[in-house]
Coordinates of C-alpha atoms in Angstrom, one line a residue:
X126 CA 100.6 133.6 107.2
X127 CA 97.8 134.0 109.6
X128 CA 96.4 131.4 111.9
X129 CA 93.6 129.8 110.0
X130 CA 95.9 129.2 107.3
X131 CA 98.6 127.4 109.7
X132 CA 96.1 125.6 110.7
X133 CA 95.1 124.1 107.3
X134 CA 98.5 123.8 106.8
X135 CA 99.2 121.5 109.9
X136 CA 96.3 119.7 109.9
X137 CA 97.2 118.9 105.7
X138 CA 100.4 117.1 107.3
X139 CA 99.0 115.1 110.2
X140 CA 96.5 113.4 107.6
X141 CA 98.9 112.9 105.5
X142 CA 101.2 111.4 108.0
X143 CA 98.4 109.7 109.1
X144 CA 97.7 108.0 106.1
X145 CA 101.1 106.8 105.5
X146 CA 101.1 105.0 109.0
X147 CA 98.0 103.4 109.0
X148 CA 98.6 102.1 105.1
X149 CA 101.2 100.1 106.5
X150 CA 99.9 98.7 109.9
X151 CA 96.1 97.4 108.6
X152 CA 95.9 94.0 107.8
X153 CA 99.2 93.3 109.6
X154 CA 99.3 90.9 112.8
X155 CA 99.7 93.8 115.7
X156 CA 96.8 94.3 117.6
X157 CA 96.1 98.1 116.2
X158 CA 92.8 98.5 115.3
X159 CA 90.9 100.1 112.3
X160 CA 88.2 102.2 113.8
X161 CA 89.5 104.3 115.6
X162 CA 92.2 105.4 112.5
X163 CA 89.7 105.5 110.3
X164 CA 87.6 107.9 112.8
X165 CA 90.7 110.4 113.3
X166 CA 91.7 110.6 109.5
X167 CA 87.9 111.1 108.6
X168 CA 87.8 113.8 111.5
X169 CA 90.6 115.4 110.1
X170 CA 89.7 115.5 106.6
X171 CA 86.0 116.9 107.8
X172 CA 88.1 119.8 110.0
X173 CA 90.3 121.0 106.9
X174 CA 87.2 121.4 104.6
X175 CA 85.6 123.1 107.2
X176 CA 88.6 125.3 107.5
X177 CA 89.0 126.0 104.3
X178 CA 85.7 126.9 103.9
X179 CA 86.2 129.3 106.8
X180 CA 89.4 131.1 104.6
X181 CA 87.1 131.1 101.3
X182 CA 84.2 132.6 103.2
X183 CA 85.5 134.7 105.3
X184 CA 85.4 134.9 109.3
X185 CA 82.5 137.3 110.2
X186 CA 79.1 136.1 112.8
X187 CA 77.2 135.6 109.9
X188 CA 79.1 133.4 107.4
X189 CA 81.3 132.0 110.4
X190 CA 81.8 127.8 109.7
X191 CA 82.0 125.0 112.3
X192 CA 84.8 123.3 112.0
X193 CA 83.8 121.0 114.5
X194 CA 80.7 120.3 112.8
X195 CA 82.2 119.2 109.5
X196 CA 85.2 117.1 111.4
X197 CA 82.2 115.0 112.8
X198 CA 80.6 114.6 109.0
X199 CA 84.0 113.9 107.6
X200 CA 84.8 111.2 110.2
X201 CA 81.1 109.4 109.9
X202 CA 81.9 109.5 105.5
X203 CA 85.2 108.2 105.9
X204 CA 84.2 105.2 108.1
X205 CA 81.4 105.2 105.7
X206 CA 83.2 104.7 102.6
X207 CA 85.6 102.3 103.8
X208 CA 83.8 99.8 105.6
X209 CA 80.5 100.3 104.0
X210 CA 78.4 100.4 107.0
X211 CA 75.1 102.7 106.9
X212 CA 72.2 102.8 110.0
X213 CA 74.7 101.2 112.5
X214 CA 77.6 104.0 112.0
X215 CA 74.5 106.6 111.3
X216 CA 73.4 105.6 115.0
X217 CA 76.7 105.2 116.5
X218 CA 77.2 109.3 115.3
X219 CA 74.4 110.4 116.5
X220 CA 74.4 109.2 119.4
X221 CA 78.1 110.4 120.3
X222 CA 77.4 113.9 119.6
X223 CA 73.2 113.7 121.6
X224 CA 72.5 116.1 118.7
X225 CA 69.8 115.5 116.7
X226 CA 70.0 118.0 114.1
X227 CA 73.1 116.4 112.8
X228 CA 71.1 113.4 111.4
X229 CA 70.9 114.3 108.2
X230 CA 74.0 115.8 107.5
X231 CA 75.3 112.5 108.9
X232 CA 73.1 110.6 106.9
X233 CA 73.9 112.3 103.5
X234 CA 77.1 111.9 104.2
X235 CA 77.0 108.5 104.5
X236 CA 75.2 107.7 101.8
X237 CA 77.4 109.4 99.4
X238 CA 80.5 108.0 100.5
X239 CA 79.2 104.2 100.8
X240 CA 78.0 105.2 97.2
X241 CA 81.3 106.6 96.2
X242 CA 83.0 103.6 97.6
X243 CA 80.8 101.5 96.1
X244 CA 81.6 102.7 92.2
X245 CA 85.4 102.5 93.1
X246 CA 86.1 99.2 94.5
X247 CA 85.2 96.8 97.8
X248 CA 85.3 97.8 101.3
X249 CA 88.4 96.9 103.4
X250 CA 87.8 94.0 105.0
X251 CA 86.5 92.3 102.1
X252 CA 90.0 93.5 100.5
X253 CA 91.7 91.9 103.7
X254 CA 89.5 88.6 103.3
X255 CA 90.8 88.3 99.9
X256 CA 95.0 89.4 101.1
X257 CA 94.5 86.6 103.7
X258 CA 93.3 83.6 101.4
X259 CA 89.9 83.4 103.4
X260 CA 87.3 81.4 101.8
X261 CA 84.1 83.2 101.6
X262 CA 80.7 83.0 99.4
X263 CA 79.8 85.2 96.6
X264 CA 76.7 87.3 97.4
X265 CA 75.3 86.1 93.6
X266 CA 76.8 82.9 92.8
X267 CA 76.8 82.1 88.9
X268 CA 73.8 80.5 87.9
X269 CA 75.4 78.1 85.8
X270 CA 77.0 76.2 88.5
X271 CA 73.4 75.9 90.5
X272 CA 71.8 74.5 87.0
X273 CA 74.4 72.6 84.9
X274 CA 75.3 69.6 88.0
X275 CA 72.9 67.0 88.2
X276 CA 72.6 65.1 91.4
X277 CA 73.3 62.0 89.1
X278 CA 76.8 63.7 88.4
X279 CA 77.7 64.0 91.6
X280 CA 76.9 61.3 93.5
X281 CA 79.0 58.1 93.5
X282 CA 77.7 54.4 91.9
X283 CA 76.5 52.3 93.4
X284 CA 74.7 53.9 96.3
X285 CA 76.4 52.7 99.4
X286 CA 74.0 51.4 102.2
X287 CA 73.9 49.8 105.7
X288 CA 71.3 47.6 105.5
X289 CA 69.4 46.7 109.2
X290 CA 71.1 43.4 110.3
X291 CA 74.0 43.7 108.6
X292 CA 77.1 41.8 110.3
X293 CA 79.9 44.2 111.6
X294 CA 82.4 42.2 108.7
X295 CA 80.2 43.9 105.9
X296 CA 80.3 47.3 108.4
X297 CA 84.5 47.0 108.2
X298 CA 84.1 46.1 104.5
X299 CA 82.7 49.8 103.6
X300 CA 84.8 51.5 106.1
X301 CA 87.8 50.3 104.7
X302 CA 86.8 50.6 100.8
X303 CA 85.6 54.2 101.3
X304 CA 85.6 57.0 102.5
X305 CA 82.0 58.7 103.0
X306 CA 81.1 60.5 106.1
X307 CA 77.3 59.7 105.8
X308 CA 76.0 56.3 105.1
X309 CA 72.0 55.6 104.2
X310 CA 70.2 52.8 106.1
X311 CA 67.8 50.9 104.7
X312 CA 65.5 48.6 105.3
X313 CA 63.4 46.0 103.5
X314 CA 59.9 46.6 102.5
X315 CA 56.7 44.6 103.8
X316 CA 55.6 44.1 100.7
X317 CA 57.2 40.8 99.7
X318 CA 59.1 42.2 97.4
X319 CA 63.1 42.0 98.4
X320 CA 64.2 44.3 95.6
X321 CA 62.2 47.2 97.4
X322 CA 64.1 49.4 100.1
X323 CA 62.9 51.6 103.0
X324 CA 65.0 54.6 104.1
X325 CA 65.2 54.4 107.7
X326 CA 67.6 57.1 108.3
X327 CA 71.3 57.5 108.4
X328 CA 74.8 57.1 110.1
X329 CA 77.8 59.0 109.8
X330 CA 81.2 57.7 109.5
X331 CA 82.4 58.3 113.2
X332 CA 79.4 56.7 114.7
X333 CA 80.0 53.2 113.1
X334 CA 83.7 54.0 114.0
X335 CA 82.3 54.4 117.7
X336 CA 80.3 51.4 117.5
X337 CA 82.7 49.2 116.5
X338 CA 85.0 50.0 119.3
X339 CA 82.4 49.7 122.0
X340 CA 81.5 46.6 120.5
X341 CA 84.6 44.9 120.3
X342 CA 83.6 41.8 121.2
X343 CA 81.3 41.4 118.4
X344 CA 84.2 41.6 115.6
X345 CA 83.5 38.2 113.9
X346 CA 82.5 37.5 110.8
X347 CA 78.7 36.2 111.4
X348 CA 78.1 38.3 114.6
X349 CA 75.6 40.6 115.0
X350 CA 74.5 43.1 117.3
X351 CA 72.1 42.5 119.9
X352 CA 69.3 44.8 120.5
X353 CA 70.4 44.1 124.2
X354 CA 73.5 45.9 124.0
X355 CA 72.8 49.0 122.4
X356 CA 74.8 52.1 123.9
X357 CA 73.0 55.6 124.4
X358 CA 73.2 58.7 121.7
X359 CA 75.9 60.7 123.9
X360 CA 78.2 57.9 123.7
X361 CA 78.2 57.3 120.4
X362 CA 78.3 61.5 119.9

C-alpha cells in the first residue's frame, strides 16, 4: 500500500467518524456549533476526491491534482447543500483563500449542491425548526385560506365600541364581558343624525386597564373623566 492510498484510506475514516459524531450532537442543547463541522467534513470530502483523482491519474508535473484545491470546493458544496446559502458563503470562500481564480469553481460548486439539496429535501435548520415545534410561516401560503374568510366571518357581533363620554361603569362593563385587546372609539357625527358614528381612533385593552387605576377615584357609576385630569402617553404605555 503506498502513501497516497493510505491516505484515502485515513481520511475515508475520519469523515466517516466525523459524520457519526456530528449526527448525534446537531440540534442537541450543547453549545457545539454547525459551521465549523460542516466546513471540516466538506474539506474532507473535497481532499479524498482530489486524492483519488491523483491515484486514477497518476502523479506526474503534468497531470499532478491539488488536493488542497478540491478540499476548499468540497467544504464551500457541503456548507452549500446543507444550509442552502449562495453569495454570502461564495464570499466568505473567497475571501478566506484571497484567490480569485477559485471563484468559479466555488461558485459552480455551490450552485450544484444547493440544487442538489434542493431536489432531496430542506436545509437543516428548517429541519431543526420543525424537530423543535417552532412556529414559522410558509413561504407560499395556500391561497384558499387568504380568499375563502370573509372579514364578516371573523369578526365578532355586535361591534364593540367606546363611545367619547362614556362613564368608566360602561368602561368595566366591556372589560369584564370580553376579552378584546383593541377597542374602536367612536364618536357621534355633526350631522344631526345620532345613528351616524365617526371613528376617532382606538384603545387597547391595557390602556383602559391603566386608566382605570390612575383614575380611581372616578369609579362611580355616573362619573366621568375630566379633560383636567388626563395623564400623559408614557404613563398610560
Amino acid at each position: 500500500m503506498d502513501l497516497i492510498s493510505a491516505k484515502a484510506i485515513m481520511f475515508y475514516g475520519n469523515i466517516n467518524s466525523n459524520v457519526c459524531v456530528h449526527q448525534k450532537t446537531a440540534g442537541c442543547s450543547v453549545s457545539s456549533g454547525l459551521d465549523v463541522p460542516m466546513f471540516f467534513i466538506g474539506g474532507l470530502l473535497g481532499r479524498l476526491t482530489g486524492i483519488v483523482l491523483g491515484l486514477i491519474v497518476g502523479n506526474s508535473h503534468t497531470d499532478w491534482v491539488d488536493a488542497g484545491a478540491w478540499s476548499l470546493i468540497g467544504a464551500a458544496a457541503f456548507f452549500a447543500g446543507v444550509s442552502r446559502l449562495t453569495v454570502s458563503l461564495t464570499v466568505i470562500m473567497l475571501e478566506i483563500t484571497n484567490d480569485v481564480t477559485m471563484l468559479l469553481p466555488i461558485m459552480f460548486a455551490v450552485i450544484m449542491a444547493r440544487s442538489t439539496g434542493n431536489l432531496l429535501t430542506h436545509s437543516l435548520y428548517h429541519a431543526i425548526l420543525e424537530l423543535k415545534c417552532i412556529s414559522f410561516l410558509d413561504e407560499d401560503p395556500p391561497s384558499s385560506r387568504l380568499v375563502e374568510p370573509r372579514i364578516e366571518e371573523i369578526m365578532s357581533k355586535p361591534a364593540i365600541c367606546i363611545c367619547k363620554g362614556d362613564n368608566v361603569l360602561s368602561w368595566m362593563k366591556i372589560l369584564r364581558e370580553t376579552n378584546h385587546g383593541v377597542f374602536p372609539v367612536i364618536e357621534t357625527s355633526n350631522n344631526g343624525n345620532n345613528n351616524c358614528f365617526i371613528l376617532a381612533g382606538s384603545i387597547t385593552r391595557h390602556e383602559l386597564c391603566v386608566l382605570l387605576i390612575k383614575h380611581s377615584s372616578y369609579l362611580d357609576d355616573v362619573a366621568l373623566l375630566d379633560d383636567d385630569s388626563n395623564i400623559s402617553y408614557e404613563e398610560v404605555r
